[in-house]
Amino acid sequence: MNLKASFFSKSLIKSDLKRLWWVIALEFLMIFISSTLPVINSNPQNYFDRSIMDYNSSVLYSSGTGSILLALIFPTLISVLLFRYQNSSSGAAAIHSLPLTRATIFRSHILVGLIIMYGAILLNSFVFMLLTLVEVGEYILLRHIIAWCVTNMLYQTLFFSASCFVAFVTGNSLAHAVFSYIFVFLPIFFEMSIDSICSSQLYGYSESYRYVLSDLIYSSPDEIYRFPYAALSAAICVVLFSLGYLLYKARRLERAGDIMVFAPMRPIFTLGVAICSGLVGFFYFYYILGISSASLLYSIPFGFVGLVIAQMLIQKTFRIKKVGRYLGIYVCAALALFVFLHFDLSGFERKIPAASNVANVRIDNCEFTDSTDIENVVSLHRHLIDTRNSHEDSDYSITMFYTLNDTASLRRLYPINLQRDAEFLAPVYESAPMRQMMFSPLYDENFSPQRVSVSDIRFGKEGNQIDFYPTQVEMNELLSAFSKDADTVPFNAYINSPSHFTSLEIYFHNDFYSDTNDSFNSRTYPINGYYTNTLNYLLSIGFFDSLPDASKLDTAEISLINSRGYNSFMRTTDKDDIYALYAQLCTKIAPDTQDAIGDVCFFAEGESYYQIYTDLSQADWDALPESVKNKFETLQN
């Protein structure tokens, strides 16, 4: 039989469109519901002036992104429907008995798929253009419609090309659909897995949560329609369609129904399923059970299960053969990776940059450029490596980001224990750059406070605290006292936020809304026992004179901490107990700043609901009357 080498087959295209016309209608309806209707029902007054409005700040962008989610559904559905004939011997024989080359068949099917996807998108674009004739049109510009249209076309073409590539790897329609999603999300999954494995095995590794490969392949909706992202997406589509055609051309018809059509891909499939199953096991042990150091080893049984399942699918039987070779390869690879990371054969954990080779270093968004400050950070870095803190006894974590003189960079994250690491933390956190960052309004030459408020949770009624607004003179004097404290308080006063009742909030003008008089930025600072100048000033003006007395309270609750959390609890309504607790904990100007061993909550129910919640330190507990402690110990038993 002579084969027609035409570029497209009109009869095949008409047949496909006649068979799949309902997909166009369904996709149009879904896009209309998810994108077009929200635009119609939107309130245009919520958006910026049309003269300065970009696409990603437009009503069309905010209400029309729902259609992007459909790119995960319809491209795969269309691909499965177009190429499902090849997954049955009779269907493959029928289509390939036509006087058409495989190239013509492939191009015709691809064209039909694009017509279906683009048709639904263009029809909704036409609806958007009609909306420009009504009120909403004032906020929908032609460039917005074009950007929306291009964005959706690119996303759908990307997923369609990926699904078409997968279509010729497998001979099973269900596997075609499943493998399409696996193939699409495989880059994200592997990059996330590498990030998590390094975080669990390498001390100091900082998870990036930003994956380079995934960012290149899948741009965000406010980027993909722009050059060069659009060009890159188009190039990926061309490559995947080309690879799909080469696989289709080499595909043997008798392989219809096989889970993997090409023999060289079967070992890759088997080991790939084993690796993915092992990574699922790793996530289970690392994130759910909290086992970090040996989670890679514990994931080996999961990999074995995945390997067995892959072989069952390939061999189409529960009686699998020749699995030992794959198991050996997988176990050896997992052990090699564990040894390489666990014993730091790369030297990652021991790497410390020389201070002379550091251009700048950032900690908590604070940049250090002075040589003395850099040396202090490097000393802290060296100390953390030598002591190797664990996350279990850490107060929090810090991230160090070095920029070296040769423009290279180094990023590390370490858990911090404020008591054990205090000697090395103090020079870093009590430095001028760090204080200027923590108390930035006070160090701004153009700082002009609009107002200041002081609040104390002990003054609140009905669940709300009462704010005190000082006069202009009081505000200046208060800020002067607070500035003195900002220059002298120890580092753990502002990085650990010890227990406090009192808070100071500073309001200053927001330059972004410079044309208004009532828009402000604000910063709130806890006034704990370290802020002696501020507390003394508040005492001098009588701020604490109206502290409530225990007569307003009718209930007190105590919870103590053990290694597994709060499990010792006492609730008392005895007035003597309440007076003793309140006198010890709530009549101070500032609470004890030692580590908390529990907490206490006072509250009253009546005409004026009242509540005070505060930490309980070991010193506070020791100072309580023996009668209260004995009663607590009796009740908790």
Coordinates of N, CA and C in Angstrom, one line a residue, residues 121-221:
I121 N -9.6 28.4 24.9 CA -9.0 29.6 25.4 C -9.4 30.8 24.6
L122 N -9.4 30.7 23.3 CA -9.7 31.8 22.4 C -11.1 32.2 22.5
L123 N -12.0 31.2 22.7 CA -13.4 31.6 22.9 C -13.6 32.4 24.1
N124 N -13.0 32.0 25.2 CA -13.1 32.8 26.5 C -12.4 34.2 26.3
S125 N -11.3 34.2 25.5 CA -10.7 35.5 25.2 C -11.7 36.5 24.5
F126 N -12.5 35.9 23.6 CA -13.5 36.6 22.9 C -14.5 37.2 23.8
V127 N -14.9 36.4 24.8 CA -15.8 36.8 25.8 C -15.2 38.0 26.6
F128 N -14.0 37.9 27.0 CA -13.3 39.0 27.7 C -13.3 40.3 26.8
M129 N -13.1 40.1 25.5 CA -13.2 41.3 24.6 C -14.6 41.9 24.6
L130 N -15.6 41.0 24.7 CA -17.0 41.6 24.7 C -17.2 42.3 26.0
L131 N -16.5 41.9 27.1 CA -16.7 42.6 28.4 C -16.1 44.0 28.4
T132 N -15.2 44.2 27.5 CA -14.6 45.6 27.4 C -15.6 46.6 26.9
L133 N -16.8 46.1 26.4 CA -17.8 47.0 26.0 C -18.7 47.5 27.1
V134 N -18.6 46.8 28.3 CA -19.4 47.2 29.5 C -18.5 47.8 30.5
E135 N -19.0 48.0 31.7 CA -18.3 48.7 32.8 C -16.9 48.0 33.1
V136 N -17.0 46.7 33.2 CA -15.7 46.0 33.5 C -14.6 46.3 32.5
G137 N -15.0 46.6 31.3 CA -14.0 46.8 30.3 C -13.1 48.0 30.6
E138 N -13.5 48.9 31.4 CA -12.6 50.0 31.8 C -11.4 49.5 32.5
Y139 N -11.4 48.3 33.1 CA -10.3 47.8 33.8 C -9.7 46.6 33.1
I140 N -10.2 46.2 32.0 CA -9.6 45.1 31.2 C -9.1 45.7 29.9
L141 N -7.8 45.7 29.7 CA -7.1 46.2 28.5 C -6.8 45.1 27.6
L142 N -6.6 45.4 26.3 CA -6.2 44.4 25.3 C -5.0 43.7 25.7
R143 N -4.0 44.4 26.3 CA -2.7 43.7 26.7 C -3.0 42.7 27.8
H144 N -4.0 43.0 28.6 CA -4.3 42.0 29.7 C -4.9 40.7 29.0
I145 N -5.8 40.9 28.1 CA -6.4 39.7 27.4 C -5.3 38.9 26.7
I146 N -4.4 39.6 26.0 CA -3.3 38.9 25.3 C -2.4 38.1 26.3
A147 N -2.1 38.8 27.4 CA -1.2 38.1 28.4 C -1.9 36.9 29.0
W148 N -3.2 37.0 29.3 CA -4.0 35.9 29.8 C -4.0 34.8 28.8
C149 N -4.3 35.1 27.6 CA -4.4 34.1 26.5 C -3.0 33.4 26.3
V150 N -1.9 34.1 26.2 CA -0.6 33.5 26.0 C -0.2 32.7 27.2
T151 N -0.5 33.1 28.4 CA -0.2 32.4 29.6 C -0.9 31.0 29.6
N152 N -2.2 31.0 29.3 CA -2.9 29.8 29.4 C -2.5 28.8 28.2
M153 N -2.2 29.4 27.1 CA -1.7 28.6 25.9 C -0.4 27.9 26.2
L154 N 0.5 28.7 26.8 CA 1.8 28.1 27.1 C 1.7 27.0 28.2
Y155 N 1.0 27.2 29.2 CA 0.8 26.2 30.2 C 0.2 24.9 29.7
Q156 N -0.9 25.1 28.9 CA -1.5 23.9 28.3 C -0.6 23.2 27.3
T157 N 0.1 24.0 26.5 CA 1.0 23.3 25.6 C 2.1 22.6 26.3
L158 N 2.7 23.2 27.4 CA 3.7 22.5 28.1 C 3.2 21.1 28.6
F159 N 2.1 21.1 29.3 CA 1.6 19.8 29.8 C 1.1 18.9 28.7
F160 N 0.6 19.4 27.6 CA 0.2 18.6 26.5 C 1.5 17.9 25.8
S161 N 2.5 18.7 25.6 CA 3.7 18.1 25.0 C 4.4 17.0 26.0
A162 N 4.3 17.3 27.3 CA 4.8 16.3 28.2 C 4.0 15.0 28.2
S163 N 2.7 15.1 28.1 CA 1.8 14.0 28.0 C 2.0 13.2 26.7
C164 N 2.2 14.0 25.6 CA 2.4 13.3 24.3 C 3.7 12.5 24.3
F165 N 4.7 13.1 25.0 CA 6.0 12.3 25.1 C 5.8 11.0 25.9
V166 N 5.1 11.1 27.0 CA 4.8 9.9 27.8 C 4.0 8.9 27.0
A167 N 3.1 9.4 26.2 CA 2.1 8.5 25.5 C 2.8 7.4 24.7
F168 N 4.1 7.6 24.3 CA 4.7 6.6 23.5 C 5.8 5.8 24.2
V169 N 5.9 6.0 25.5 CA 6.7 5.3 26.4 C 6.0 4.0 26.9
T170 N 4.7 4.2 27.1 CA 3.9 3.1 27.7 C 2.8 2.7 26.7
G171 N 2.3 1.5 26.9 CA 1.3 0.9 26.1 C 0.0 0.7 26.8
N172 N -0.2 1.5 27.9 CA -1.4 1.4 28.8 C -2.0 2.7 29.0
S173 N -3.3 2.9 28.7 CA -3.9 4.3 28.8 C -3.9 4.8 30.2
L174 N -4.2 3.9 31.2 CA -4.2 4.4 32.6 C -2.8 4.8 33.0
A175 N -1.8 4.0 32.6 CA -0.4 4.3 32.9 C 0.0 5.6 32.2
H176 N -0.5 5.8 31.0 CA -0.3 7.1 30.2 C -0.7 8.3 31.0
A177 N -1.9 8.2 31.6 CA -2.4 9.4 32.4 C -1.6 9.5 33.7
V178 N -1.3 8.4 34.4 CA -0.6 8.5 35.7 C 0.9 9.0 35.4
F179 N 1.5 8.4 34.4 CA 2.9 8.7 34.1 C 3.0 10.2 33.7
S180 N 2.0 10.7 33.0 CA 2.0 12.1 32.6 C 2.2 13.1 33.8
Y181 N 1.4 12.8 34.9 CA 1.6 13.7 36.1 C 2.9 13.4 36.8
I182 N 3.3 12.1 36.8 CA 4.6 11.8 37.4 C 5.7 12.6 36.7
F183 N 5.7 12.5 35.4 CA 6.7 13.1 34.6 C 6.7 14.6 34.8
V184 N 5.6 15.2 34.9 CA 5.5 16.7 35.0 C 6.1 17.1 36.4
F185 N 5.7 16.4 37.4 CA 6.2 16.8 38.7 C 7.5 16.2 39.2
L186 N 8.1 15.4 38.4 CA 9.3 14.7 38.8 C 10.5 15.7 39.1
P187 N 10.7 16.8 38.3 CA 11.7 17.7 38.6 C 11.6 18.3 40.0
I188 N 10.3 18.7 40.3 CA 10.0 19.3 41.6 C 10.3 18.3 42.7
F189 N 9.8 17.1 42.5 CA 9.9 16.0 43.5 C 11.4 15.7 43.8
F190 N 12.2 15.6 42.8 CA 13.6 15.2 43.0 C 14.4 16.4 43.6
E191 N 14.1 17.6 43.2 CA 14.8 18.7 43.8 C 14.4 18.9 45.3
M192 N 13.2 18.7 45.6 CA 12.7 18.8 47.0 C 13.3 17.6 47.8
S193 N 13.5 16.5 47.2 CA 14.0 15.3 47.9 C 15.5 15.6 48.2
I194 N 16.3 16.1 47.2 CA 17.7 16.4 47.4 C 17.9 17.4 48.5
D195 N 17.0 18.4 48.5 CA 17.1 19.5 49.5 C 16.8 18.9 50.9
S196 N 15.8 18.0 51.0 CA 15.5 17.4 52.3 C 16.5 16.4 52.8
I197 N 17.1 15.6 51.9 CA 18.1 14.7 52.3 C 19.3 15.4 52.8
C198 N 19.8 16.4 52.1 CA 20.9 17.2 52.5 C 20.7 17.8 53.9
S199 N 19.5 18.3 54.1 CA 19.1 19.0 55.3 C 19.2 18.0 56.5
S200 N 18.8 16.7 56.2 CA 18.7 15.7 57.3 C 20.1 15.1 57.6
Q201 N 21.0 15.1 56.6 CA 22.3 14.4 56.7 C 23.4 15.4 56.9
L202 N 23.3 16.6 56.5 CA 24.5 17.5 56.6 C 24.2 18.6 57.6
Y203 N 25.0 18.7 58.6 CA 24.9 19.7 59.7 C 25.2 21.1 59.1
G204 N 24.3 22.0 59.2 CA 24.5 23.3 58.7 C 23.8 23.6 57.4
Y205 N 23.3 22.5 56.7 CA 22.7 22.7 55.4 C 21.4 23.5 55.6
S206 N 21.2 24.5 54.8 CA 20.0 25.3 54.8 C 19.1 25.0 53.6
E207 N 17.9 24.5 53.9 CA 17.0 24.1 52.8 C 16.6 25.4 52.0
S208 N 16.7 25.4 50.7 CA 16.5 26.6 49.9 C 15.0 26.8 49.6
Y209 N 14.2 25.8 49.5 CA 12.8 25.9 49.1 C 12.6 26.7 47.8
R210 N 13.7 26.8 47.1 CA 13.6 27.4 45.7 C 14.5 26.6 44.8
Y211 N 13.8 25.9 43.8 CA 14.5 24.9 43.0 C 14.7 25.5 41.6
V212 N 16.0 25.5 41.3 CA 16.5 26.1 40.0 C 15.8 25.4 38.8
L213 N 15.9 24.1 38.7 CA 15.4 23.4 37.6 C 13.9 23.6 37.4
S214 N 13.2 23.5 38.5 CA 11.7 23.7 38.5 C 11.4 25.1 38.1
D215 N 12.1 26.1 38.6 CA 11.8 27.5 38.2 C 12.0 27.7 36.8
L216 N 13.0 27.0 36.2 CA 13.3 27.2 34.7 C 12.2 26.5 33.9
I217 N 11.7 25.4 34.3 CA 10.7 24.6 33.6 C 9.3 25.2 33.7
Y218 N 9.0 25.5 35.0 CA 7.6 26.0 35.3 C 7.7 27.4 35.8
S219 N 7.6 28.4 35.0 CA 7.6 29.8 35.4 C 6.2 30.1 36.0
S220 N 6.2 31.2 36.8 CA 5.0 31.6 37.5 C 4.1 32.3 36.5
P221 N 2.8 32.4 36.8 CA 1.8 33.0 35.8 C 2.1 34.5 35.5

